[in-house]
Amino acid sequence: MNPADLPTQLHLDGALRGDALLAAVRHIAQGPLAAQVEAIDRTGYYPCAELQQLAAVGAMSAHLDSTAGPADYGLAIRAMAEASRVCGATGFMMWCQAVCGLYLQQSGNLALVGDVLERHASGAGMGGTALSNPMKSYAQIESLLLKATPVEGGYLVNGTLPWVSNLGPDHYCGAIAAVVEADGNTSQREVMFLLRCDAPGVELRECPSFSAMEGTGTYALRLKDHFIGTAEIMADPTRTFIARIRAAFVMLQCGMAVGITQGAIDSMWAVEAQLGHVNQFLEDRPDALQAELDALTARVMQLAQTPFDTSTDFFIDVLDARAHGAELCLRAAQSALMHQGARGYLMSSDVQRRVRESHFVAIVTPAIKHLRKEIARLSIEEMPA
Amino acid sequence: MTAAAPAPAHPQFSASEFALRAASQALRDAFAGDADGAVATPWQSYICNACGYIYNEADGDPDGGLPPGTRLADIPDDWACPLCGVTKADFSPYEAPTLEALRAQASAAPAASIRVRGEPGVVIVGAGRAGWQLAETLRQHSATLPVTLVTACAGDRYDKPLLSVAMARQLDPLALVSETGRDAAQRLGLTLLAHTHAVRICADTRQLRTTRGVLRYGHLVLAHGARAALPPGLSPKMCWRINHLDAYQRLRQRLGSQPKDVLIIGAGLIGSELANDLALGGHRITLLDTAAEPLARWHDQKAGPQLLDAWKDLSIRFEGGLQVQQVERVGLRYRVTTTSGRRFAADEVVVAAGLLPPNRLAQGAGLAWANGIAVDSTTLQTSVSGIHALGDCISIDGQCSRYIEPIARQARTLAAAILGQPVTPYEHRAAVVRVKTTTRPMTLH
């Protein structure tokens, strides 16, 4: 066997694992990240340096097989939760970075699993995911916005994607386009590729302001005759690839929900000594929410043992855990505001910011309504058409 | 009927907003005329397929450099949707629906909404005979207990045994419904969540997670029945399984009025009854089973030979001792291949290879399982407090029972337990089976 044919081992320097990683993430989250949270929320500061610090300790690569150890989805989710507990927007960008790494590694494309993935995992390269539209397309909620026309050696891609996060002029993302046949008709086939923001035919466009997510490097991406060749292809066709990674993709988002919920519970306890005598009249008290969160976290950790289980029942379970996370996050953030009262309503308070972050967890793809629709679709007994 | 003020066309707008809108419409109309005063095409609206932003030609997009009155055709290709940044290529013509139309559309949605306050009451999963029977029994004894019925189907009431005699009795499959779910729910004063899937039980918080939200329960009753089993290697896209009215209606629709070749895999009770009924309906039936005769479970009562004798004049070919290995599509028909290499051709393939209760809900809640949801033989309580089960999904001492007769007795036991009344213990006894093969009905023990 030719050694060059062997899959490249992802080499990671300085990446931590286990409790050491969680301690390091907590240290960054409560230190440098906490210092920037207000700027991220209010002035749209993109926390590139803070994200790179998180990446350097291995916070966005724990779910990848590497020299640091085998893929550990539970650890990746808990790391994301530690950051989300302080800043939901940063937790979201960690998810973007993490799933982009997942695409790169799972592509098996030698042009992507070497230097590109190594730079990505270390934080030297940063990127996101433009799969909101394709995921809704696979769930039969909307149609694909990018079209790829086959040409010599690759495809020319055209179209515009709204609202892709963790982007910047030198960033990139995983994207999917519908393949257009020679006769101009859209085929039933798609192609997935690495889309570099600085490549010819790619334009980043500013979006209107986003609630709680202004600092997430979110842009519209406009593609005009953008060429992709074999060096960019992640999957062609995509169906099997998506079937393999979809549970991992959704599961990782649970880190945001768990962390934001924990942050909300923290802020309820913070006022318990002074306000417990009135807060006892509220529903969703911190101890009850904590018990529900702990049960959900245990469920997610169990699912994280087998992220690449492709069975329908497993995927339904993952979708429901993600939905439960979003619902709990909404209730906890809302209740935290009720617990804190006026002090939580100040624009400088993390409590009101967390209400907006919880809304984001509930509406980002897959939103609660998408999750329920997809669970319903997958639950129906299949019969001859 | 009381006299009501005429409903405003757009009740969400105030009168002053209406005046403003009328004025701006006048302006638009003025713009819409061309220089010669001839009336041009009315202004059109277009919706962004990506984000839902509506571009109105009359209003234009002044911030994006499009003055009022800019036609879609005149928008430059590099213009961007002000909300999400896509170009005009991703816009489609849009006509605002009336509020009445929207209300009609929303009311056609199948589900009632979930109660979030008040006594949680009883939540029943499944609206087959077991679920409805329990709801009826509960209502007979309590007019006020909140009852919610969660079902993946429409919740319409029908007699499932009729599915295997409908052709012989010349029943229209669409007319098998004796009462719609909506009517039954109204009559019984309960909440029916139709087309709603129960996803997970959180026993510690007494909540049922569904595809229409989270339900609290005081008592949870699983009555979701069993699913028709599909032998490994067979595709659900090619094989019918008839355990619900909906699938039966679709099979009948597919068969149409012309005689078809139907291959049925499994010659147990359901497979034999279906074979009998579809043959009486004029179809040509091939019936396969691993056993040497149909109804082999009742071999000692000579059920098989009696049945074959009764079928002498029907177009039913029984082939025993065969194990199906593969079903493939060949043109518009199917080819069925057995492990011994025999091949059969058919227009439709029906699998009747037994029933299996789905286990995801039970397993997620940690309920004891033994071929079905294990329940106490006298109380029908599962291994987890507050959760009960009845009907086709349960097993008692590892044995399942898939018959109609026990259901009413199970419902009486459960209703009494739930309402805190003296409980008559459920008594598990062997069922008498009536084979509705109309050419020669049989009673088996």
CSV table of N, CA and C in Angstrom, one decimal, chain A residues 142 145 159-163 205 207-208 220 222 283 291-292 295 299 313-314 316-317 320 323-325 327 331 372-373 375-377 379-385, chain B residues 50-51 77-80 82-87 90 117 197 199-200 202 204 207 209-214 227-228 236-241 244 247 250 254 360:
chain,number,residue,atom,x,y,z
A,142,GLU,N,-37.7,24.1,2.2
A,142,GLU,CA,-37.5,25.1,1.2
A,142,GLU,C,-36.6,24.5,0.1
A,145,LEU,N,-30.8,27.3,-2.9
A,145,LEU,CA,-30.5,28.6,-3.4
A,145,LEU,C,-29.3,28.7,-4.3
A,159,GLY,N,-25.6,32.1,-7.4
A,159,GLY,CA,-26.7,32.2,-6.4
A,159,GLY,C,-26.3,33.0,-5.2
A,160,THR,N,-27.2,33.3,-4.3
A,160,THR,CA,-26.9,34.0,-3.1
A,160,THR,C,-27.4,33.3,-1.9
A,161,LEU,N,-26.6,33.3,-0.8
A,161,LEU,CA,-27.0,32.6,0.4
A,161,LEU,C,-27.2,33.7,1.5
A,162,PRO,N,-28.3,33.8,2.1
A,162,PRO,CA,-28.5,34.8,3.2
A,162,PRO,C,-27.9,34.3,4.5
A,163,TRP,N,-27.4,35.2,5.3
A,163,TRP,CA,-27.1,34.9,6.7
A,163,TRP,C,-26.3,33.7,7.0
A,205,ARG,N,-21.6,40.3,1.7
A,205,ARG,CA,-22.4,41.5,1.8
A,205,ARG,C,-23.0,41.6,3.2
A,207,CYS,N,-25.3,42.3,6.4
A,207,CYS,CA,-26.7,42.1,6.7
A,207,CYS,C,-27.2,43.1,7.6
A,208,PRO,N,-28.5,43.3,7.7
A,208,PRO,CA,-29.1,44.2,8.7
A,208,PRO,C,-28.7,43.7,10.1
A,220,ALA,N,-24.4,37.9,4.0
A,220,ALA,CA,-24.9,37.2,2.8
A,220,ALA,C,-23.7,36.9,1.9
A,222,ARG,N,-22.7,36.2,-2.0
A,222,ARG,CA,-23.2,36.2,-3.4
A,222,ARG,C,-22.1,35.5,-4.3
A,283,GLU,N,-43.0,30.3,38.7
A,283,GLU,CA,-42.8,28.9,38.3
A,283,GLU,C,-41.4,28.8,37.7
A,291,ALA,N,-32.6,20.4,37.6
A,291,ALA,CA,-32.8,19.0,37.5
A,291,ALA,C,-33.2,18.6,36.1
A,292,GLU,N,-34.0,19.5,35.4
A,292,GLU,CA,-34.4,19.2,34.0
A,292,GLU,C,-33.2,19.3,33.1
A,295,ALA,N,-30.9,16.3,33.5
A,295,ALA,CA,-31.4,15.1,32.9
A,295,ALA,C,-31.2,15.2,31.3
A,299,ARG,N,-28.9,12.9,28.8
A,299,ARG,CA,-29.4,12.4,27.6
A,299,ARG,C,-28.5,12.7,26.4
A,313,ASP,N,-34.5,6.2,14.1
A,313,ASP,CA,-34.8,6.4,15.6
A,313,ASP,C,-33.8,7.2,16.3
A,314,PHE,N,-32.5,7.0,16.0
A,314,PHE,CA,-31.5,7.7,16.7
A,314,PHE,C,-31.6,9.2,16.3
A,316,ILE,N,-34.2,10.9,15.3
A,316,ILE,CA,-35.4,11.5,15.9
A,316,ILE,C,-35.0,11.8,17.4
A,317,ASP,N,-34.3,10.9,18.0
A,317,ASP,CA,-33.9,11.2,19.4
A,317,ASP,C,-33.0,12.4,19.5
A,320,ASP,N,-35.1,15.5,18.9
A,320,ASP,CA,-35.9,15.9,20.1
A,320,ASP,C,-35.1,16.4,21.3
A,323,ALA,N,-34.6,19.9,20.4
A,323,ALA,CA,-35.8,20.7,20.6
A,323,ALA,C,-36.0,20.9,22.1
A,324,HIS,N,-35.8,19.9,22.9
A,324,HIS,CA,-35.9,20.0,24.4
A,324,HIS,C,-35.0,21.1,24.9
A,325,GLY,N,-33.8,21.1,24.4
A,325,GLY,CA,-32.8,22.1,24.7
A,325,GLY,C,-33.3,23.5,24.4
A,327,GLU,N,-36.4,24.5,24.1
A,327,GLU,CA,-37.5,24.9,24.9
A,327,GLU,C,-37.1,25.2,26.3
A,331,ARG,N,-37.5,28.8,28.4
A,331,ARG,CA,-38.1,28.9,29.7
A,331,ARG,C,-37.1,29.4,30.8
A,372,ARG,N,-39.8,19.8,15.0
A,372,ARG,CA,-41.0,19.1,15.1
A,372,ARG,C,-41.5,18.5,13.8
A,373,LYS,N,-41.4,19.4,12.8
A,373,LYS,CA,-41.9,19.0,11.5
A,373,LYS,C,-41.1,17.8,10.9
A,375,ILE,N,-39.4,15.6,12.8
A,375,ILE,CA,-39.7,14.4,13.6
A,375,ILE,C,-41.0,13.8,13.1
A,376,ALA,N,-42.0,14.6,12.8
A,376,ALA,CA,-43.2,14.1,12.3
A,376,ALA,C,-43.0,13.4,11.0
A,377,ARG,N,-42.3,14.0,10.1
A,377,ARG,CA,-42.0,13.4,8.8
A,377,ARG,C,-41.3,12.1,8.9
A,379,SER,N,-41.4,10.1,11.4
A,379,SER,CA,-42.2,9.1,12.2
A,379,SER,C,-43.3,8.4,11.4
A,380,ILE,N,-43.6,9.0,10.3
A,380,ILE,CA,-44.7,8.4,9.5
A,380,ILE,C,-44.2,7.1,8.8
A,381,GLU,N,-45.0,6.0,9.0
A,381,GLU,CA,-44.6,4.7,8.4
A,381,GLU,C,-44.6,4.9,6.9
A,382,GLU,N,-43.5,4.5,6.3
A,382,GLU,CA,-43.3,4.6,4.9
A,382,GLU,C,-44.1,3.5,4.1
A,383,MET,N,-44.8,3.9,3.1
A,383,MET,CA,-45.6,2.9,2.3
A,383,MET,C,-45.3,3.2,0.8
A,384,PRO,N,-45.7,2.2,-0.1
A,384,PRO,CA,-45.5,2.5,-1.5
A,384,PRO,C,-46.2,3.8,-1.9
A,385,ALA,N,-45.6,4.5,-2.8
A,385,ALA,CA,-46.1,5.9,-3.1
A,385,ALA,C,-47.4,5.7,-3.9
B,50,ALA,N,-36.0,33.5,-0.1
B,50,ALA,CA,-35.1,33.2,1.0
B,50,ALA,C,-35.5,33.6,2.4
B,51,CYS,N,-36.1,34.9,2.5
B,51,CYS,CA,-36.4,35.4,3.8
B,51,CYS,C,-37.8,35.9,3.9
B,77,ASP,N,-29.4,43.8,-11.8
B,77,ASP,CA,-29.2,42.4,-11.3
B,77,ASP,C,-28.3,42.4,-10.1
B,78,ASP,N,-27.6,43.5,-9.8
B,78,ASP,CA,-26.8,43.5,-8.6
B,78,ASP,C,-27.6,44.1,-7.3
B,79,TRP,N,-28.9,44.4,-7.5
B,79,TRP,CA,-29.6,44.8,-6.3
B,79,TRP,C,-29.7,43.7,-5.4
B,80,ALA,N,-29.7,44.0,-4.1
B,80,ALA,CA,-29.8,43.0,-3.0
B,80,ALA,C,-31.0,43.1,-2.2
B,82,PRO,N,-33.0,43.8,0.8
B,82,PRO,CA,-32.6,44.6,1.9
B,82,PRO,C,-32.5,43.8,3.2
B,83,LEU,N,-33.2,42.7,3.3
B,83,LEU,CA,-33.1,41.9,4.6
B,83,LEU,C,-32.0,40.8,4.5
B,84,CYS,N,-31.9,40.1,3.4
B,84,CYS,CA,-31.0,38.9,3.4
B,84,CYS,C,-30.0,38.9,2.3
B,85,GLY,N,-30.1,39.9,1.4
B,85,GLY,CA,-29.0,40.0,0.4
B,85,GLY,C,-29.1,39.2,-0.9
B,86,VAL,N,-30.1,38.4,-1.1
B,86,VAL,CA,-30.2,37.6,-2.3
B,86,VAL,C,-30.6,38.6,-3.4
B,87,THR,N,-30.5,38.2,-4.7
B,87,THR,CA,-30.8,39.1,-5.8
B,87,THR,C,-32.3,38.9,-6.2
B,90,ASP,N,-34.1,35.5,-6.9
B,90,ASP,CA,-34.8,34.6,-5.9
B,90,ASP,C,-36.1,35.2,-5.4
B,117,ARG,N,-52.1,25.2,31.3
B,117,ARG,CA,-52.4,25.5,32.7
B,117,ARG,C,-53.5,24.5,33.1
B,197,HIS,N,-47.3,13.3,16.8
B,197,HIS,CA,-46.4,12.2,17.2
B,197,HIS,C,-45.9,12.3,18.6
B,199,VAL,N,-43.2,11.8,21.1
B,199,VAL,CA,-41.8,11.6,20.8
B,199,VAL,C,-41.0,11.0,22.0
B,200,ARG,N,-41.3,11.5,23.2
B,200,ARG,CA,-40.6,11.0,24.3
B,200,ARG,C,-41.3,11.3,25.6
B,202,CYS,N,-40.9,12.1,29.5
B,202,CYS,CA,-40.0,12.5,30.6
B,202,CYS,C,-40.8,12.1,31.9
B,204,ASP,N,-39.8,11.8,34.9
B,204,ASP,CA,-39.4,12.5,36.2
B,204,ASP,C,-40.2,13.8,36.3
B,207,GLN,N,-44.0,14.6,31.8
B,207,GLN,CA,-44.3,15.3,30.6
B,207,GLN,C,-44.2,14.4,29.4
B,209,ARG,N,-43.4,14.6,25.5
B,209,ARG,CA,-43.0,15.5,24.4
B,209,ARG,C,-43.6,15.1,23.1
B,210,THR,N,-44.2,16.0,22.4
B,210,THR,CA,-44.9,15.6,21.1
B,210,THR,C,-44.4,16.6,20.0
B,211,THR,N,-44.8,16.3,18.8
B,211,THR,CA,-44.5,17.2,17.7
B,211,THR,C,-45.3,18.5,17.7
B,212,ARG,N,-46.2,18.6,18.6
B,212,ARG,CA,-46.9,19.9,18.7
B,212,ARG,C,-46.7,20.5,20.1
B,213,GLY,N,-45.7,20.1,20.8
B,213,GLY,CA,-45.4,20.7,22.0
B,213,GLY,C,-45.4,19.7,23.2
B,214,VAL,N,-45.2,20.2,24.4
B,214,VAL,CA,-45.1,19.4,25.5
B,214,VAL,C,-46.4,19.3,26.3
B,227,ARG,N,-47.0,-2.0,15.1
B,227,ARG,CA,-46.8,-1.8,13.7
B,227,ARG,C,-46.6,-3.1,13.0
B,228,ALA,N,-47.0,-3.1,11.7
B,228,ALA,CA,-46.8,-4.3,10.9
B,228,ALA,C,-45.3,-4.5,10.7
B,236,PRO,N,-39.8,-0.7,2.6
B,236,PRO,CA,-41.1,-0.2,2.9
B,236,PRO,C,-41.7,0.5,1.8
B,237,LYS,N,-40.9,1.0,0.8
B,237,LYS,CA,-41.4,1.7,-0.3
B,237,LYS,C,-42.1,0.8,-1.3
B,238,MET,N,-41.9,-0.5,-1.2
B,238,MET,CA,-42.4,-1.5,-2.2
B,238,MET,C,-43.5,-2.4,-1.6
B,239,CYS,N,-43.5,-2.5,-0.3
B,239,CYS,CA,-44.4,-3.4,0.3
B,239,CYS,C,-45.5,-2.7,1.2
B,240,TRP,N,-46.7,-3.0,0.9
B,240,TRP,CA,-47.8,-2.5,1.7
B,240,TRP,C,-47.9,-3.3,3.0
B,241,ARG,N,-48.3,-2.6,4.1
B,241,ARG,CA,-48.6,-3.3,5.4
B,241,ARG,C,-49.9,-2.7,5.8
B,244,HIS,N,-53.7,0.0,9.3
B,244,HIS,CA,-54.4,1.2,9.5
B,244,HIS,C,-55.3,1.5,8.4
B,247,ALA,N,-53.6,3.3,5.3
B,247,ALA,CA,-52.8,2.5,4.3
B,247,ALA,C,-53.8,1.6,3.5
B,250,ARG,N,-55.3,3.7,0.8
B,250,ARG,CA,-54.4,3.9,-0.3
B,250,ARG,C,-54.1,2.7,-1.2
B,254,ARG,N,-54.9,2.3,-5.1
B,254,ARG,CA,-53.9,1.8,-6.1
B,254,ARG,C,-54.4,0.6,-6.9
B,360,ARG,N,-39.6,2.8,20.9
B,360,ARG,CA,-38.8,4.0,21.2
B,360,ARG,C,-39.3,4.7,22.4
